Coordinates of C-alpha atoms in Angstrom, one line a residue:
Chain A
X1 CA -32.2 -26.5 43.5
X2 CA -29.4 -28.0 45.5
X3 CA -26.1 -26.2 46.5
X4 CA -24.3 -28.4 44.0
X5 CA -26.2 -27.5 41.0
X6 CA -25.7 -23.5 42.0
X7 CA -22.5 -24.0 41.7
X8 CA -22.2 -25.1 38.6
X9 CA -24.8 -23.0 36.9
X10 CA -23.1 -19.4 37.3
X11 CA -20.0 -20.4 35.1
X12 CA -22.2 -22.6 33.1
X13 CA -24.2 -19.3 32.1
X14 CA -21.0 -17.3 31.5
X15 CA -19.9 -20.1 29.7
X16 CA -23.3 -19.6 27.2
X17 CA -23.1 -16.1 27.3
X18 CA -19.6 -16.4 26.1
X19 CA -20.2 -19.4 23.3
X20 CA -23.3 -17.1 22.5
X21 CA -21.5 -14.1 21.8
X22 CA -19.3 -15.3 19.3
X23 CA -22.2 -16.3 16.6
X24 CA -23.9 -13.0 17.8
X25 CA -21.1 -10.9 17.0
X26 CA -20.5 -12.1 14.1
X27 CA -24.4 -11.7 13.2
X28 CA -23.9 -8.4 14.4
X29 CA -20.2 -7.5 12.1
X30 CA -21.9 -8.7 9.2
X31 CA -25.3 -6.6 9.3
X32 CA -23.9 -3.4 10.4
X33 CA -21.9 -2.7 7.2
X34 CA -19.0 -1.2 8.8
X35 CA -20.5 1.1 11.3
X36 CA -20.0 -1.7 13.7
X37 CA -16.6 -2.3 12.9
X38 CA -15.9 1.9 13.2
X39 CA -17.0 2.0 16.3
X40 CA -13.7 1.0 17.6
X41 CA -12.3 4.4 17.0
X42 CA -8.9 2.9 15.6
X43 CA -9.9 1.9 12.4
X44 CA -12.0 4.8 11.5
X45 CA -10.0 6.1 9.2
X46 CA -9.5 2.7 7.5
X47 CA -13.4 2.4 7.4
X48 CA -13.8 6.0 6.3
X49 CA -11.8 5.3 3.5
X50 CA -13.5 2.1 2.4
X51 CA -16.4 4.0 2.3
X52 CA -14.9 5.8 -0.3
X53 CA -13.4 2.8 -2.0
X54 CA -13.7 1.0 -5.0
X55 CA -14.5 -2.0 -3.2
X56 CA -17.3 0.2 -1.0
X57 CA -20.2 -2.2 -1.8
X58 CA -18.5 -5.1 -0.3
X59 CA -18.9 -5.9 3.3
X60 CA -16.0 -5.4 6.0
X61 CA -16.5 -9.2 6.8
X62 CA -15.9 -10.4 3.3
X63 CA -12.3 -9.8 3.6
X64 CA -11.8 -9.0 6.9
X65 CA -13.2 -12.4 8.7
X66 CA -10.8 -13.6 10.8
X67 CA -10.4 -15.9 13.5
X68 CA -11.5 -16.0 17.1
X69 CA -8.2 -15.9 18.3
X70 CA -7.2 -12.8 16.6
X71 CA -10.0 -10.6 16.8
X72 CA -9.9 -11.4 21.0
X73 CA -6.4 -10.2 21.1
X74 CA -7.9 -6.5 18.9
X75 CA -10.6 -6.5 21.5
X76 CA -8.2 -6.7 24.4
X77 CA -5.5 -3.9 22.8
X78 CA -8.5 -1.8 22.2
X79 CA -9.4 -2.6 25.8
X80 CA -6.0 -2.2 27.3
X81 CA -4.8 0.9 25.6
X82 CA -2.5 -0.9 23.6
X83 CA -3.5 -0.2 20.0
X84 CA -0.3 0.0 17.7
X85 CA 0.6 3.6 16.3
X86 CA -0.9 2.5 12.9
X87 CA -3.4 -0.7 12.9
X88 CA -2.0 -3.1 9.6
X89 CA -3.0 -6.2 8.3
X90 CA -0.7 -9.2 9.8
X91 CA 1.0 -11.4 6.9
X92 CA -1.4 -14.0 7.4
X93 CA -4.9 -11.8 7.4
X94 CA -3.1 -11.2 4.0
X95 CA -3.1 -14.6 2.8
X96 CA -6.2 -14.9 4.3
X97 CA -7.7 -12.3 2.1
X98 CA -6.1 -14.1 -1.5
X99 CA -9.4 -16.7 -1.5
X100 CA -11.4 -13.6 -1.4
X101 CA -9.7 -11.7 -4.0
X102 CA -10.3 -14.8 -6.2
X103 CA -13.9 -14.7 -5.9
X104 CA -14.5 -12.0 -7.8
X105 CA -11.1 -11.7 -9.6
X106 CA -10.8 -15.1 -11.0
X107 CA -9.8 -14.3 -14.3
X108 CA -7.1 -11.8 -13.0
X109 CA -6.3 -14.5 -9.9
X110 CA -5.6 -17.4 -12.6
X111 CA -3.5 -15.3 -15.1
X112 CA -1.1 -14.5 -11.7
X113 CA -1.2 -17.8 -10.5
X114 CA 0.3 -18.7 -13.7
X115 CA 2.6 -16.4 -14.2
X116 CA 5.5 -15.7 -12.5
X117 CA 4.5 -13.1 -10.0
X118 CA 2.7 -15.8 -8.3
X119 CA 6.2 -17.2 -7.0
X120 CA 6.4 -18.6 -3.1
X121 CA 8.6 -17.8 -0.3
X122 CA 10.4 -21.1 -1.0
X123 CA 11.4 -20.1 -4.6
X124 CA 12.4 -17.2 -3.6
X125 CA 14.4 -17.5 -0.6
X126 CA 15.7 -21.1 -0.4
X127 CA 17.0 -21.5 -4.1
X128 CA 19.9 -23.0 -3.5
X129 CA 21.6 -21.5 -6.8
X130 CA 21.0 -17.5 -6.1
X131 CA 22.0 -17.8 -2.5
X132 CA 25.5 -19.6 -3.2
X133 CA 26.2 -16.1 -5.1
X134 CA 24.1 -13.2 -3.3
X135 CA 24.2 -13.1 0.5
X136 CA 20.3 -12.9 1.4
X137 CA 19.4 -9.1 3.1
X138 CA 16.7 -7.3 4.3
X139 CA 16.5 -5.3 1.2
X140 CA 14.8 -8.6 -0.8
X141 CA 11.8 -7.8 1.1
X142 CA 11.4 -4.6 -0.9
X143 CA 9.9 -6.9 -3.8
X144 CA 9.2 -10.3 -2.4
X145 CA 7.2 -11.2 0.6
X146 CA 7.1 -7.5 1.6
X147 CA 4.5 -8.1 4.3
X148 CA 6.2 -10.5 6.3
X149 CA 7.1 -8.9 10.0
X150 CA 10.3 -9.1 10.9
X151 CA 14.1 -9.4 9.1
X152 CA 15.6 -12.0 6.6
X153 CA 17.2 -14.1 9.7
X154 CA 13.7 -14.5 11.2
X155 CA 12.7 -15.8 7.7
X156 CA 15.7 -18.1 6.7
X157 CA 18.8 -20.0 8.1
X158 CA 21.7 -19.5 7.7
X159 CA 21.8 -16.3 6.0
X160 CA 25.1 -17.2 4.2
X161 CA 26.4 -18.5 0.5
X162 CA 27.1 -21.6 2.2
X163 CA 23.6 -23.1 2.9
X164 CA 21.5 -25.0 3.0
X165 CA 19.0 -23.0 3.4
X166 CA 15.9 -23.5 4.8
X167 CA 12.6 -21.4 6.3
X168 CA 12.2 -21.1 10.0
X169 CA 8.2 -21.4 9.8
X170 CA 7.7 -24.3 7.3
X171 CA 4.2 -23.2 6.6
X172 CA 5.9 -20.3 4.8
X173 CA 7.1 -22.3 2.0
X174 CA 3.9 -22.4 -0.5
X175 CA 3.1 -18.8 0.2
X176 CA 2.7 -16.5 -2.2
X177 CA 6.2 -13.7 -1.4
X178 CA 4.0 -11.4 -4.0
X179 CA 0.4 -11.8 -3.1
X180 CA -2.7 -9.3 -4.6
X181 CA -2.3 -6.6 -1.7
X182 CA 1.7 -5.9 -2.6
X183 CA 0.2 -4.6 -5.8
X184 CA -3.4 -3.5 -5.0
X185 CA -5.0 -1.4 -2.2
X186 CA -7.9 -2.5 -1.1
X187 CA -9.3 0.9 0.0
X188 CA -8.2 3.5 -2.1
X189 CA -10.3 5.9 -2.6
X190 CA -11.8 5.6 -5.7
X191 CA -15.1 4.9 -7.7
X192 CA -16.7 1.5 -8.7
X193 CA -16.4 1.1 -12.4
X194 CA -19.2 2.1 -14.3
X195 CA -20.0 1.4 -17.8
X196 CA -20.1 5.1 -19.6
X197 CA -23.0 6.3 -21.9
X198 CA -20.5 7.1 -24.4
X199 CA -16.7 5.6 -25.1
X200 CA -14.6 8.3 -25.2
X201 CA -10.7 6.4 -25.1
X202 CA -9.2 10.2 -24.3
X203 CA -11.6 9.9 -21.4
X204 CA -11.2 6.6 -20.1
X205 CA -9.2 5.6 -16.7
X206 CA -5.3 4.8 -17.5
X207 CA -4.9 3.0 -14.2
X208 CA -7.2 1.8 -11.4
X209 CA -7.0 3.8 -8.2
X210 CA -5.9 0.2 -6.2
X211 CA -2.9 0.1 -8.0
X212 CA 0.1 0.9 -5.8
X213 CA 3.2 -0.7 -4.9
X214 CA 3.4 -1.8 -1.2
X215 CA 6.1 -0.3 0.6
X216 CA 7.2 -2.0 4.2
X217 CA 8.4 1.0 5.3
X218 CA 5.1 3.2 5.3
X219 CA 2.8 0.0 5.5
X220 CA 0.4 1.1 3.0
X221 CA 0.6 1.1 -1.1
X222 CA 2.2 4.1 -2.5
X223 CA -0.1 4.8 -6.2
X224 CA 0.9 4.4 -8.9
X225 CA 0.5 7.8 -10.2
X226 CA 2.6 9.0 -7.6
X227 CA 5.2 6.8 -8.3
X228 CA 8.3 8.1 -10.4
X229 CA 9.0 7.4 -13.6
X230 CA 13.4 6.9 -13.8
X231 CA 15.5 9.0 -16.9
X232 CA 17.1 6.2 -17.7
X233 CA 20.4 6.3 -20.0
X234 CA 22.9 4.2 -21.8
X235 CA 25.9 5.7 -21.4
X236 CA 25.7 9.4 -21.5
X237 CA 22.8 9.1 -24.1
X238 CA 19.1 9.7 -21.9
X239 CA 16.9 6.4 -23.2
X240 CA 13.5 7.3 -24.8
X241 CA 11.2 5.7 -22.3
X242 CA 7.4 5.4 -22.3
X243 CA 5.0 7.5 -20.5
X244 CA 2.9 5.4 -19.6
X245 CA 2.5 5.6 -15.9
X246 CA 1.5 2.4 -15.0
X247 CA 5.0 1.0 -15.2
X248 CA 6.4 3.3 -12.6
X249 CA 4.7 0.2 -10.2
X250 CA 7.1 -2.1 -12.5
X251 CA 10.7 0.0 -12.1
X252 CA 10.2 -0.2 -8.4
X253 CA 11.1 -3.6 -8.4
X254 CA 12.8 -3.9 -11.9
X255 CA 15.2 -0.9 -11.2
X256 CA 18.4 0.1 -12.5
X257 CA 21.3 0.6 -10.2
X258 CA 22.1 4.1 -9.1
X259 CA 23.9 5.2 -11.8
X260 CA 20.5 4.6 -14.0
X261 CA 21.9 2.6 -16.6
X262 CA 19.5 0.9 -18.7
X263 CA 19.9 -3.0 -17.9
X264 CA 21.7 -2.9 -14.8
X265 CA 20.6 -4.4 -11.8
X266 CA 16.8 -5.5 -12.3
X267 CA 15.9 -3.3 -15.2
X268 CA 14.3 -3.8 -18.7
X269 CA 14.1 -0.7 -20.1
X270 CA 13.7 -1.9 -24.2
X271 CA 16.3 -0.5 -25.9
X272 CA 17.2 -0.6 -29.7
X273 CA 14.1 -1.9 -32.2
X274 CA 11.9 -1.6 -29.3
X275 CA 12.6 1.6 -26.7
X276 CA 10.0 4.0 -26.0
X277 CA 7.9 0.8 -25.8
X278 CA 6.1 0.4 -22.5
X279 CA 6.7 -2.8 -20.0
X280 CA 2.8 -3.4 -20.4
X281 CA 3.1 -3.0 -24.5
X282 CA 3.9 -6.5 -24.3
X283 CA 3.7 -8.0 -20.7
X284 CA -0.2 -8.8 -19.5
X285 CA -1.0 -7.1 -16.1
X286 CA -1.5 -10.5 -14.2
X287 CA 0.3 -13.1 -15.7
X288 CA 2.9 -11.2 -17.9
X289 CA 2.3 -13.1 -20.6
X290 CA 4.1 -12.1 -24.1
X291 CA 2.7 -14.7 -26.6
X292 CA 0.3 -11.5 -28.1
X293 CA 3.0 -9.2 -27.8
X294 CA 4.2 -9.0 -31.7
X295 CA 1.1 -9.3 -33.6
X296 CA -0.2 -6.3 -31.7
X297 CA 2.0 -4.3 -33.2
X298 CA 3.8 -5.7 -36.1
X299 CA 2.7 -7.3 -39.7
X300 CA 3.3 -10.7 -39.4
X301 CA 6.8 -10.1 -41.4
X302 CA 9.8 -7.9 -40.9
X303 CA 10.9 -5.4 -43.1
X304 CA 13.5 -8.3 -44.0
X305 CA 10.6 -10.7 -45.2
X306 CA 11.2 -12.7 -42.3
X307 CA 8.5 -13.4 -39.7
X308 CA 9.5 -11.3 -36.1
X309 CA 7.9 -14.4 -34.0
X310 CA 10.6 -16.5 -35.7
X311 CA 13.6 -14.2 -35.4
X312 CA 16.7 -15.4 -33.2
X313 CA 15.6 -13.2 -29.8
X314 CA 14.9 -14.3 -26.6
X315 CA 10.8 -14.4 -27.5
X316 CA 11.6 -17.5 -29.6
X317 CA 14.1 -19.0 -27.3
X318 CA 15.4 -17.7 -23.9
X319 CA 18.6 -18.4 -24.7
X320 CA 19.1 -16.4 -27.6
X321 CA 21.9 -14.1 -27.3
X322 CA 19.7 -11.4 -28.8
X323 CA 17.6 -10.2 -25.9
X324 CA 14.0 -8.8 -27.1
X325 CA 14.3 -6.1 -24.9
X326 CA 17.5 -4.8 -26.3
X327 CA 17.5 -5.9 -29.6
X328 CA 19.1 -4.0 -32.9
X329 CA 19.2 -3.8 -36.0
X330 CA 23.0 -4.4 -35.9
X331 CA 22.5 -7.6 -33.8
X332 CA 21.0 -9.3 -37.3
X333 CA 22.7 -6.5 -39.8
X334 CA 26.2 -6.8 -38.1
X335 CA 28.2 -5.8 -42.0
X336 CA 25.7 -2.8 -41.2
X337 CA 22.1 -1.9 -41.9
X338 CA 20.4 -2.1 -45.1
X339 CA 19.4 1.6 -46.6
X340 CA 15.5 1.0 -46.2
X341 CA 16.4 -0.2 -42.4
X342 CA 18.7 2.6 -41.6
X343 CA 16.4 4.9 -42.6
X344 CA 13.1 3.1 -40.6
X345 CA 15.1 2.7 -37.2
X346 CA 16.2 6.8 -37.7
X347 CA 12.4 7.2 -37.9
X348 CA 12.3 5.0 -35.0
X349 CA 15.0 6.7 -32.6
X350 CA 14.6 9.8 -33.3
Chain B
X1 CA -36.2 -9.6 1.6
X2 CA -37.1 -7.8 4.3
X3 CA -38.5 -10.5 6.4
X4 CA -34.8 -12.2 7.1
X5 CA -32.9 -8.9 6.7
X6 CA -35.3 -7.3 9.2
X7 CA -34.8 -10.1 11.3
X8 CA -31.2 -10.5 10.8
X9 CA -31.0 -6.7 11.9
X10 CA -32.8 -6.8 15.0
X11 CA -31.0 -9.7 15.6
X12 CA -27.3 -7.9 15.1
X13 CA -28.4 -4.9 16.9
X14 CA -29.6 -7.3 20.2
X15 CA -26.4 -8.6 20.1
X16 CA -24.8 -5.1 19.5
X17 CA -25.7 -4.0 23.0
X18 CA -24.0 -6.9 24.7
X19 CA -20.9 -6.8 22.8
X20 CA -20.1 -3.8 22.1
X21 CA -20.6 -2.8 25.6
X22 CA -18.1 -5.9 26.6
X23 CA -15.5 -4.3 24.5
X24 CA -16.0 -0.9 25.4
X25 CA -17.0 0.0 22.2
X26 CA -19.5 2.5 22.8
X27 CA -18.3 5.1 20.9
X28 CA -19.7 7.4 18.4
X29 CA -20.1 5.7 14.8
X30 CA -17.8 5.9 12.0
X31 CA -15.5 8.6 13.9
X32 CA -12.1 9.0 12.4
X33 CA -10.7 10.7 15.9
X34 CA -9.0 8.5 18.5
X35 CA -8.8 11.1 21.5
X36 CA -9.8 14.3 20.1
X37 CA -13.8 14.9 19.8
X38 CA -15.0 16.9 16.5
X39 CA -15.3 19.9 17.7
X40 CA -11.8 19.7 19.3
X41 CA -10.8 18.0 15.9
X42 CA -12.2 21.0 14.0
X43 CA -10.4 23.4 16.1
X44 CA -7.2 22.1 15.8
X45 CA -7.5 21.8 11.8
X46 CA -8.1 25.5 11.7
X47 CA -5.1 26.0 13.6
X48 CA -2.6 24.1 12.1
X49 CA -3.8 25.6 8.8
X50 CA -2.5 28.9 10.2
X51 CA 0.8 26.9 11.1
X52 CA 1.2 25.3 7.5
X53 CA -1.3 27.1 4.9
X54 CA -2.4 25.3 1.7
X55 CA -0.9 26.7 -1.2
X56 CA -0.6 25.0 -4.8
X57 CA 0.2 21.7 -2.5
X58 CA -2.2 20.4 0.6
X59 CA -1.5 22.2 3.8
X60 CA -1.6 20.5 7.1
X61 CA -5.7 20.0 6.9
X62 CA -4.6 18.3 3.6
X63 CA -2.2 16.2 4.7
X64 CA -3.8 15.1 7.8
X65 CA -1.6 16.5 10.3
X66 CA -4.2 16.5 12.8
X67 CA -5.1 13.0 12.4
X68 CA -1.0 12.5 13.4
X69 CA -1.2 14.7 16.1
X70 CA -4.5 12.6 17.1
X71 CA -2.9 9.0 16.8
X72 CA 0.5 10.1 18.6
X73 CA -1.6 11.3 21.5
X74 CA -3.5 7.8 21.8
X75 CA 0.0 6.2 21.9
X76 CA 3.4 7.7 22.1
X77 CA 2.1 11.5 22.7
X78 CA -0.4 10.4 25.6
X79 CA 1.3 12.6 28.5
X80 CA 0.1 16.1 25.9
X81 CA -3.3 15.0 26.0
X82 CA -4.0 17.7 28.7
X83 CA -2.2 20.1 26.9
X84 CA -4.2 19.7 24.3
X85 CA -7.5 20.2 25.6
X86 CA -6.2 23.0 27.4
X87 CA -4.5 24.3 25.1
X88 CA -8.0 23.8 22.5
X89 CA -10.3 25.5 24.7
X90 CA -7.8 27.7 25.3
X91 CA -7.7 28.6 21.7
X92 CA -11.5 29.0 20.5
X93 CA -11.9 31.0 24.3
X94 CA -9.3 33.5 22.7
X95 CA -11.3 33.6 19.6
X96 CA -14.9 34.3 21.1
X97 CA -15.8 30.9 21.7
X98 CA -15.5 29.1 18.2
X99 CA -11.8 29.3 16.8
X100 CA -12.6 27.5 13.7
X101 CA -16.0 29.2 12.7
X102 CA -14.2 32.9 13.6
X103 CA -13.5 35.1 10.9
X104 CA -10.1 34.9 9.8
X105 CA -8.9 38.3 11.3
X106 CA -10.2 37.1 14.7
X107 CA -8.7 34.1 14.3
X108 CA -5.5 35.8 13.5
X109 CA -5.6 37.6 16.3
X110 CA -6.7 34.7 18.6
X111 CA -3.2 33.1 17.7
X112 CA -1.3 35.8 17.9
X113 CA -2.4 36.0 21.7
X114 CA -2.0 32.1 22.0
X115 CA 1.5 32.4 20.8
X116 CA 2.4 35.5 23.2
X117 CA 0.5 34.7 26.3
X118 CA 3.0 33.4 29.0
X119 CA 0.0 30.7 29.9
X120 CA -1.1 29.8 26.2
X121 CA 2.7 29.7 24.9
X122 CA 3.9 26.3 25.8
X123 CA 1.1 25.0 24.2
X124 CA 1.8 26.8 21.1
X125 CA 5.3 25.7 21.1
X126 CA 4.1 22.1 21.6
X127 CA 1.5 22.5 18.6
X128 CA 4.4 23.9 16.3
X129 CA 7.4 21.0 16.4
X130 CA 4.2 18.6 15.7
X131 CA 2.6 20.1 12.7
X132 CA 6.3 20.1 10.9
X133 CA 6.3 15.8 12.3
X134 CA 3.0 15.5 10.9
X135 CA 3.3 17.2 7.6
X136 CA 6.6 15.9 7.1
X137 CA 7.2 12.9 8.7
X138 CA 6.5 9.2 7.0
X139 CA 2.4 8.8 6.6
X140 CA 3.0 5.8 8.3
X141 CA 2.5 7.6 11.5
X142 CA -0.8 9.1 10.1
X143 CA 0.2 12.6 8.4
X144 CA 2.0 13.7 5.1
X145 CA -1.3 12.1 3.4
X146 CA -0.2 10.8 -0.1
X147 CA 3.0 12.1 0.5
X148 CA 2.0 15.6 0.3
X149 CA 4.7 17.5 1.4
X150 CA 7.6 14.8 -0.2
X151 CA 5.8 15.5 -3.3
X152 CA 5.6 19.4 -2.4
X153 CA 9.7 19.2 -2.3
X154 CA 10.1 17.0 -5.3
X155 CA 10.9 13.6 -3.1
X156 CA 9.7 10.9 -5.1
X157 CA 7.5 8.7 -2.4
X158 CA 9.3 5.5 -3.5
X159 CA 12.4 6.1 -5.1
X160 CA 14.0 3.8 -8.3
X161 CA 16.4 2.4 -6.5
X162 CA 18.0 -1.3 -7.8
X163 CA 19.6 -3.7 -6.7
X164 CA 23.6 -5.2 -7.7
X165 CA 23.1 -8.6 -9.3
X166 CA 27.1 -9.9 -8.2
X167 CA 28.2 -12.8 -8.0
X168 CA 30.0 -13.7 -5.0
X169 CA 31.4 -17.4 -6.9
X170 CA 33.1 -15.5 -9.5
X171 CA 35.0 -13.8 -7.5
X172 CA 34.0 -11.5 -5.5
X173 CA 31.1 -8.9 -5.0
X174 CA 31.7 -7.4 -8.4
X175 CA 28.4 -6.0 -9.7
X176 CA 27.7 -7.9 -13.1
X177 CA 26.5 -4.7 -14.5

């Protein structure tokens, strides 16, 4: 073999080796089932907990596939020492993961991609109408686009009521700003669901173990169950509300302001014909759809005789001054409520 | 099956060698611990549940103090390390040899010499100031599992907290509600 050829053939072989290595790796991820991934001591507790998951039976590299560039930058932290206090998923391994989600999810996927939960970072932070009357803040990122890195002037220029606005990275615009993971955790630890030998509804699970809002503060989902439910009042009177935990993940972000109020700032709490009622009585989990809402609890009329789907309230038209989740009696009865009435909304409030 | 799976495994642990030695990755598998080993791990669980006891609510084994105090020392912490495997072997030495698989009166008696020794002391006072971070401080950092000791005090996790809708065109900042 000449000198020449010697040359070239030592970084042609690291060369292979290196091309090799990325196919073998991955061949390696993908049949280890985790134990692979663990042995980088960082993420054991992640891994320790996905073993304990609901999603336990799928594979790290199912959701966790990323690219060559990124997982050569983990390999050289983890070489160098430089592993960050508490190892997180980067916005875009989170959009990464959405397609994945949607494989097995696809019912749940479409009923959020059509409802309004599913809203982009474009929508959100460039509408030209909210901005002229809000300054944009840090704060927004509590409830939309939560796992973007960094403040709102990183996100959008000029962060004014002046305009117009516009997103630094483009590529942001189409994203979703309240994706699967700001709602669901991954690896909570919790059990597969099982079909039981016997329905027992007393028995039966009120709320998966995923579901948990996510804060950016703490970088992980807080549960739901741990989540508070507000007292909530109009004017000095406390508002009945329900118990139903699962909507102490909705008050995060649809919150009264501090003095608890019910309909200031983002809340909802029903009041009137419907209070006690809870958000998911009549909002679907994914796509908070309504349409259903009546007819699972009403007769198809009113004590009136007049069909509740047709009433003047905001489920009928959204412009309605009579909004559904604060409707009365009085708002249709304004000379004052007919005897049988009266005495069904005292059953009612009290 | 078992032909491609068989060979796919053979094939992923070749590989494994190769790579996992190029990354350094050689470490024991599945280990939760960035810098402390199990049995050091062990040790300082039983200590710290002498420091902050479980009661009706997680104590620190509960809350994963020591996983904080593990995490800190791989990164922010890193100049303790010593101290605490020092201060560790110090600790099950005091208690015969096995701090966490002592009796509970020995092991009393093993802190009560770690706290008072003049050699063992700084150590303790070290240990102390990061249980209360770990048990307290924002699980972020890799204690106060599930908010345990928030939820001990009555600190909601995530509190209800909204948001003014104003309207800066009708003017001013005047909160619509």
């Amino acid at each position: 073999m000449s000198g020449r050829w010697k040359l070239w053939m030592a970084p042609a072989a690291v060369l292979a080796v290196g091309l090799a290595s990325v196919p073998a790796a991955d061949l390696y991820y993908q049949s280890s089932w985790g134990t692979g991934c663990a042995r980088c001591h960082e993420i054991g507790i992640d891994y320790d907990r996905w073993r304990h998951a609901t999603h336990r039976n799928i594979n790290c590299v199912e959701c966790h596939a990323g690219s060559l560039q990124k997982d050569l930058r983990r390999v050289e932290a983890h070489m160098a020492g430089t592993v960050p206090d508490q190892v997180h998923l980067g916005p875009q391994d989170i959009f990464d993961m959405l397609p994945r989600c949607r494989k097995c999810h696809e019912q749940e996927f479409a009923e959020w991609a059509s409802g309004a939960h599913s809203t982009t970072y474009a929508r959100i932070f460039t509408d030209s109408d909210r901005n002229r009357k809000q300054l944009l803040m840090d704060d927004c990122f509590r409830c939309h686009g939560m796992h973007f890195e960094g403040g709102i002037k990183d996100l959008v220029e000029p962060v004014n009521t002046v305009g117009p606005w516009r997103l630094k990275d483009p590529s942001y615009a189409n994203l979703p700003a309240i994706p699967c993971m700001a709602c669901h955790s991954i690896h909570r630890e919790g059990a597969p669901l099982v079909k039981p030998r016997e329905r027992v509804s007393a028995q039966e699970e009120i709320v998966r173990p995923s579901v948990g809002l996510f804060d950016r503060r703490t970088r992980m989902n807080v549960s739901a169950a741990i989540l508070p439910l507000p007292a909530i009042y109009e004017g000095a009177r406390p508002v009945r509300i329900s118990s139903d935990q699962r909507q102490a993940l909705c008050y995060q972000c649809h919150a009264p302001l501090a003095t608890m109020q019910a309909g200031s700032g983002d809340d909802r709490t029903p009041l009137g014909i419907h209070e006690g009622l809870s958000c998911l009585a009549c909002h679907e989990q994914h796509g908070e759809a309504t349409r259903q809402s009546c007819a699972d609890c009403h007769p198809r009329l009113s004590n009136c005789g007049i069909d509740v789907e047709k009433m003047d309230t905001t489920f009928r038209n959204p412009k309605s001054a009579h909004n559904i989740h604060t409707a009365k009696c009085l708002d249709c009865h304004p000379k004052g409520v007919p005897k049988k009435a009266a005495a069904h909304e005292s059953s009612i409030l009290h | 099956m078992n032909v491609s799976r068989t060979r796919r495994t053979f094939l992923g642990a070749a590989a494994a060698a190769a790579i996992s030695g190029a990354a350094g990755c050689g470490g024991a598998r599945g280990t939760t611990w960035r810098v402390f080993s199990g049995h050091e791990a062990r040790t300082l669980d039983a200590l710290l549940e002498w420091i902050i006891p479980e009661d009706d609510s997680p104590g620190a084994r509960g809350a994963g103090v020591s996983h904080y105090i593990d995490r800190q020392l791989s990164t922010h912490f890193r100049e303790h390390r010593q101290a605490y495997r020092d201060g560790l072997a110090a600790t099950d030495r005091l208690a015969g040899g096995d701090f966490a698989g002592a009796p509970r009166k020995q092991q009393q008696a093993a802190l009560r010499k770690l706290q008072r020794d003049p050699a063992t002391r700084p150590f303790f006072n070290l240990l102390v100031p990061h249980a209360m971070q770990g048990f307290y401080g924002n699980p972020r950092h890799g204690g106060n599992r599930d908010f345990a000791s928030w939820r001990m005090l009555g600190v909601p996790p995530l509190p209800v907290r909204g948001r003014s809708q104003y309207d800066l065109t009708a003017g001013g900042g005047n909160a619509k509600s």
